[in-house]
Amino acid sequence: MRVPYANYGPRVVPEDLSDEQLLFLTDIFPTGYTGVDWGEVKGGETVAIFGSGPVGIMAAKSAWLRGAAQVIVVDTLQFRLDKAKATAGCTTILWEDGPKDVVEQIRSLTNGRGADVCIDAVGFEPDRNLGDRIKATINFEKGSTKVLEACMSAVRRSGIVSVLGVYPVNYDNFPIGQFFDKGIILKGGQAPAHKHIDKLLEYVVQGKVKLDDIITHRLPLSEISHAYDIFKKREDGCVKVVLDPWK
Ligand SMILES: NC(=O)c1ccc[n+]([C@@H]2O[C@H](COP(=O)([O-])OP(=O)(O)OC[C@H]3O[C@@H](n4cnc5c(N)ncnc54)[C@H](O)[C@@H]3O)[C@@H](O)[C@H]2O)c1
């Protein structure tokens, strides 16, 4: 195997830290942190995160590191919210009855103003109902933008929406009117992980943040197919699997 620029990625890490303590510095921690960084969190803000998967939980941990006053996490699955509460100590909202109810709850937690920063850590593959599927078929779209739209409704005027979740194609009915009327700042894309890794490694070394507490499954490489399956289908309480080739 040839790895171009292989000397660019690696870091020297302290020997007294375990692989699991450091593993998530390679992707999901810098990604979650990027959402908060794009949100320009300086201290005292309310940050609402949609999606309580590995990326959403890392964004919640990052929001506290940057001094947020209130961190709210939204998901359609209670066990994922329980994990966010246990590992990132945030307020949780279960998306049960659609976006309107969630947006109302975020407004009531912020004196009617809306969150300063909303982070979309779900992307184009949220849980979809029949209406979402029909709309996607008619518009030749992939998935749905319902979470991004909820973020834009839940953010305060002139607030920031950070889009970490992936959107692979164009979408009709993008709420451009709301974007303009509220003066929303919209940022998104691939996270520039290298920009943050050294600083985030330091936070881990200093014990300011713990990352391995989101692991729910440790499996040998021979069970990789099962591991992907339970993560994709969100079964067996799965939040994050670590595959151990030596197991
Ligand atoms: N921007 C980047 O550089 C970057 C890097 C890594 C991952 N990602 C993307 O981030 C996204 C999240 O990754 P992950 O590993 O946490 O995925 P995940 O699928 O485990 O998490 C998504 C969560 O969203 C929840 N969800 C579904 N519908 C919802 C709704 N309507 N409202 C709120 N929550 C809802 C799911 O229950 C799940 O817990 C994915 O799109 C992934 O591809 C982006």
Coordinates of C-alpha atoms and ligand atoms in Angstrom, one line a residue:
M1 CA 0.0 0.0 0.0
R2 CA 1.3 3.5 -0.9
V3 CA 0.3 6.3 1.5
P4 CA 0.9 9.7 -0.1
Y5 CA 2.1 12.4 2.5
A6 CA 2.2 9.7 5.2
N7 CA 4.5 11.9 7.2
Y8 CA 1.8 14.6 7.5
G9 CA -0.8 12.7 9.5
P10 CA 0.9 11.0 12.4
R11 CA 1.4 12.5 15.8
V12 CA 3.7 11.4 18.7
V13 CA 1.4 10.6 21.6
P14 CA 2.2 10.1 25.3
E15 CA 2.8 6.5 26.1
D16 CA 0.7 6.5 29.3
L17 CA -2.5 7.1 27.3
S18 CA -4.3 4.1 25.8
D19 CA -5.3 3.7 22.2
E20 CA -9.0 4.2 23.1
Q21 CA -8.3 7.4 24.9
L22 CA -6.7 8.8 21.7
L23 CA -8.6 7.0 18.9
F24 CA -11.3 9.6 18.3
L25 CA -8.8 12.4 17.8
T26 CA -8.5 11.1 14.3
D27 CA -12.0 12.0 13.1
I28 CA -15.1 12.5 15.3
F29 CA -13.6 14.7 18.0
P30 CA -12.0 17.2 15.5
T31 CA -15.3 17.1 13.5
G32 CA -17.5 17.8 16.5
Y33 CA -15.1 20.6 17.5
T34 CA -15.2 22.1 14.1
G35 CA -19.0 22.5 14.4
V36 CA -18.5 24.6 17.5
D37 CA -15.5 26.4 16.0
W38 CA -17.6 27.4 13.0
G39 CA -20.2 28.5 15.5
E40 CA -17.7 31.0 16.9
V41 CA -18.5 29.8 20.5
K42 CA -16.6 32.1 22.8
G43 CA -18.4 31.6 26.1
G44 CA -22.0 32.0 27.4
E45 CA -23.8 30.7 24.3
T46 CA -26.6 28.2 23.9
V47 CA -25.5 25.5 21.4
A48 CA -28.2 23.1 20.1
I49 CA -26.9 20.0 18.4
F50 CA -29.1 17.9 16.2
G51 CA -28.0 14.2 16.2
S52 CA -26.7 12.3 19.2
G53 CA -24.4 10.0 17.3
P54 CA -20.6 10.0 17.8
V55 CA -20.2 13.3 15.9
G56 CA -23.1 15.0 17.8
I57 CA -21.8 13.9 21.2
M58 CA -18.3 15.1 20.4
A59 CA -19.8 18.5 19.4
A60 CA -21.5 18.6 22.8
K61 CA -18.2 17.9 24.6
S62 CA -16.5 20.6 22.5
A63 CA -19.2 23.1 23.2
W64 CA -18.5 22.8 27.0
L65 CA -14.7 23.1 26.3
R66 CA -15.4 26.4 24.5
G67 CA -17.4 27.7 27.4
A68 CA -21.0 27.3 26.2
A69 CA -23.6 28.2 28.9
Q70 CA -26.2 25.7 27.7
V71 CA -25.8 22.6 25.5
I72 CA -28.9 20.9 24.0
V73 CA -28.9 17.7 22.1
V74 CA -31.8 16.5 19.9
D75 CA -32.3 12.9 18.6
T76 CA -35.1 10.6 17.6
L77 CA -33.7 7.8 19.7
Q78 CA -33.9 7.9 23.5
F79 CA -30.8 5.6 24.1
R80 CA -28.6 7.9 22.0
L81 CA -29.8 10.9 24.1
D82 CA -29.2 9.0 27.3
K83 CA -25.6 8.5 26.1
A84 CA -25.2 12.2 25.3
K85 CA -26.5 13.0 28.8
A86 CA -24.2 10.5 30.5
T87 CA -21.1 11.5 28.6
A88 CA -21.6 15.2 27.9
G89 CA -24.0 16.3 30.6
C90 CA -26.3 18.2 28.2
T91 CA -30.0 18.9 28.1
T92 CA -31.8 16.5 25.8
I93 CA -34.8 16.7 23.5
L94 CA -36.5 13.7 21.9
W95 CA -37.6 14.4 18.3
E96 CA -41.0 12.7 18.5
D97 CA -43.7 14.8 16.8
G98 CA -41.7 16.6 14.2
P99 CA -39.5 19.7 13.9
K100 CA -42.2 22.2 15.1
D101 CA -42.2 20.7 18.6
V102 CA -38.4 20.5 18.9
V103 CA -38.0 24.1 17.7
E104 CA -40.6 25.3 20.3
Q105 CA -38.7 23.4 23.1
I106 CA -35.4 25.1 22.0
R107 CA -37.1 28.5 22.0
S108 CA -38.6 27.9 25.4
L109 CA -35.1 27.0 26.8
T110 CA -33.7 30.3 25.4
N111 CA -36.4 32.8 26.5
G112 CA -38.0 32.6 23.1
R113 CA -34.9 33.8 21.3
G114 CA -33.6 30.5 19.7
A115 CA -30.1 29.0 20.1
D116 CA -27.1 31.1 19.3
V117 CA -25.6 28.2 17.4
C118 CA -27.3 25.1 15.8
I119 CA -25.2 22.2 14.7
D120 CA -26.6 19.7 12.2
A121 CA -24.8 16.4 13.0
V122 CA -27.4 14.3 11.2
G123 CA -27.1 15.2 7.5
F124 CA -29.2 13.9 4.6
E125 CA -30.2 10.6 6.2
P126 CA -32.5 11.4 9.1
D127 CA -35.3 9.1 10.1
R128 CA -37.9 9.7 7.3
N129 CA -41.6 9.3 7.1
L130 CA -43.7 8.5 4.0
G131 CA -44.1 12.3 3.2
D132 CA -40.3 12.7 3.2
R133 CA -39.9 9.8 0.9
I134 CA -42.5 10.9 -1.6
K135 CA -41.0 14.4 -1.6
A136 CA -37.5 13.0 -2.3
T137 CA -38.9 10.8 -5.2
I138 CA -40.8 13.7 -6.8
N139 CA -37.8 16.0 -6.6
F140 CA -35.1 13.4 -7.5
E141 CA -33.5 14.1 -4.2
K142 CA -31.5 11.9 -1.8
G143 CA -32.7 11.8 1.7
S144 CA -34.1 14.9 3.3
T145 CA -33.0 18.4 4.5
K146 CA -35.5 18.4 7.4
V147 CA -32.8 18.6 10.1
L148 CA -31.0 21.5 8.4
E149 CA -34.4 23.2 8.1
A150 CA -35.1 22.6 11.8
C151 CA -31.6 24.1 12.6
M152 CA -32.5 27.2 10.6
S153 CA -35.8 27.5 12.5
A154 CA -34.3 26.9 15.9
V155 CA -31.3 29.3 15.6
R156 CA -31.8 32.9 16.7
R157 CA -31.8 35.8 14.3
S158 CA -28.2 36.4 13.1
G159 CA -27.2 33.1 14.7
I160 CA -24.9 30.5 13.2
V161 CA -25.8 27.1 11.7
S162 CA -22.9 24.7 11.3
V163 CA -23.5 21.8 9.0
L164 CA -21.4 18.7 9.8
G165 CA -23.8 16.1 8.5
V166 CA -23.3 15.3 4.8
Y167 CA -25.6 16.6 2.0
P168 CA -24.5 15.0 -1.3
V169 CA -26.8 16.7 -3.9
N170 CA -28.9 19.8 -4.5
Y171 CA -32.3 20.1 -2.8
D172 CA -35.5 22.0 -3.9
N173 CA -37.3 24.2 -1.4
F174 CA -34.2 25.2 0.5
P175 CA -35.5 27.9 2.9
I176 CA -33.6 30.8 1.3
G177 CA -36.3 33.3 2.4
Q178 CA -35.7 32.3 6.1
F179 CA -31.9 32.4 5.6
F180 CA -32.2 36.0 4.3
D181 CA -34.9 37.2 6.7
K182 CA -33.1 36.0 9.8
G183 CA -29.6 36.8 8.6
I184 CA -28.5 33.3 9.4
I185 CA -24.8 32.5 9.0
L186 CA -24.4 29.1 7.4
K187 CA -21.2 27.2 7.4
G188 CA -20.4 23.6 6.5
G189 CA -18.2 21.0 4.7
Q190 CA -15.5 18.5 5.5
A191 CA -14.0 19.3 8.9
P192 CA -10.4 20.5 8.7
A193 CA -9.2 18.0 11.3
H194 CA -5.5 18.8 11.2
K195 CA -6.2 22.4 12.1
H196 CA -7.4 21.2 15.6
I197 CA -5.7 17.9 16.4
D198 CA -2.7 19.3 18.3
K199 CA -4.8 21.5 20.5
L200 CA -7.4 18.7 21.1
L201 CA -4.6 16.2 21.9
E202 CA -3.5 18.6 24.6
Y203 CA -7.0 18.7 26.1
V204 CA -7.0 14.9 26.3
V205 CA -3.5 14.9 27.9
Q206 CA -4.6 17.5 30.4
G207 CA -7.7 15.4 31.3
K208 CA -10.0 18.3 30.2
V209 CA -12.0 15.9 28.1
K210 CA -12.7 12.2 28.0
L211 CA -13.5 10.6 24.6
D212 CA -13.6 6.8 25.1
D213 CA -16.8 7.0 27.2
I214 CA -18.9 6.9 24.1
I215 CA -17.7 3.4 23.2
T216 CA -20.5 0.9 23.5
H217 CA -19.0 -2.2 21.7
R218 CA -15.5 -3.6 21.4
L219 CA -15.3 -6.3 18.8
P220 CA -12.6 -8.3 17.0
L221 CA -11.9 -7.5 13.3
S222 CA -13.7 -10.8 12.3
E223 CA -17.0 -9.3 13.5
I224 CA -16.6 -6.1 11.3
S225 CA -19.7 -6.9 9.3
H226 CA -21.9 -7.3 12.4
A227 CA -20.3 -4.1 13.8
Y228 CA -21.3 -2.1 10.7
D229 CA -24.8 -3.6 10.8
I230 CA -25.6 -2.7 14.4
F231 CA -24.2 0.8 13.9
K232 CA -26.1 1.4 10.7
K233 CA -29.4 0.0 12.1
R234 CA -28.7 1.6 15.5
E235 CA -29.4 -1.7 17.2
D236 CA -28.2 -3.2 20.5
G237 CA -27.7 0.2 22.0
C238 CA -24.9 0.9 19.6
V239 CA -23.3 4.4 19.6
K240 CA -19.7 3.6 18.8
V241 CA -17.9 0.4 17.9
V242 CA -14.1 -0.1 18.3
L243 CA -12.6 -2.9 16.3
D244 CA -9.6 -4.5 17.8
P245 CA -7.4 -6.5 15.4
W246 CA -5.6 -8.2 18.3
K247 CA -8.7 -9.4 20.0
Ligands
LIG1 N1 -18.2 17.2 8.0 C1 -17.3 16.2 8.3 O1 -16.1 16.4 8.1 C2 -17.8 14.9 8.8 C3 -16.9 14.0 9.5 C4 -17.4 12.8 10.0 C5 -18.8 12.5 9.9 N2 -19.6 13.4 9.2 C6 -21.1 13.2 9.1 O2 -21.7 13.6 10.3 C7 -23.0 12.9 10.4 C8 -23.2 12.3 11.8 O3 -22.2 11.2 11.9 P1 -22.4 10.1 13.1 O4 -21.3 9.2 13.0 O5 -22.6 10.8 14.4 O6 -23.7 9.4 12.5 P2 -24.9 8.6 13.2 O7 -25.8 8.1 12.1 O8 -24.5 7.7 14.2 O9 -25.7 9.8 14.0 C9 -26.8 10.5 13.5 C10 -27.9 10.6 14.6 O10 -28.9 11.4 14.1 C11 -30.1 10.9 14.7 N3 -31.3 11.4 13.9 C12 -32.0 10.8 12.9 N4 -33.0 11.6 12.5 C13 -33.0 12.7 13.3 C14 -33.7 13.9 13.5 N5 -34.8 14.1 12.7 N6 -33.4 14.8 14.4 C15 -32.3 14.6 15.2 N7 -31.5 13.5 15.2 C16 -31.9 12.6 14.2 C17 -29.9 9.4 14.6 O11 -30.8 8.7 15.5 C18 -28.4 9.3 15.1 O12 -28.3 9.1 16.5 C19 -23.0 12.0 9.2 O13 -23.7 12.6 8.1 C20 -21.6 11.8 8.9 O14 -21.4 11.4 7.5 C21 -19.1 14.6 8.7

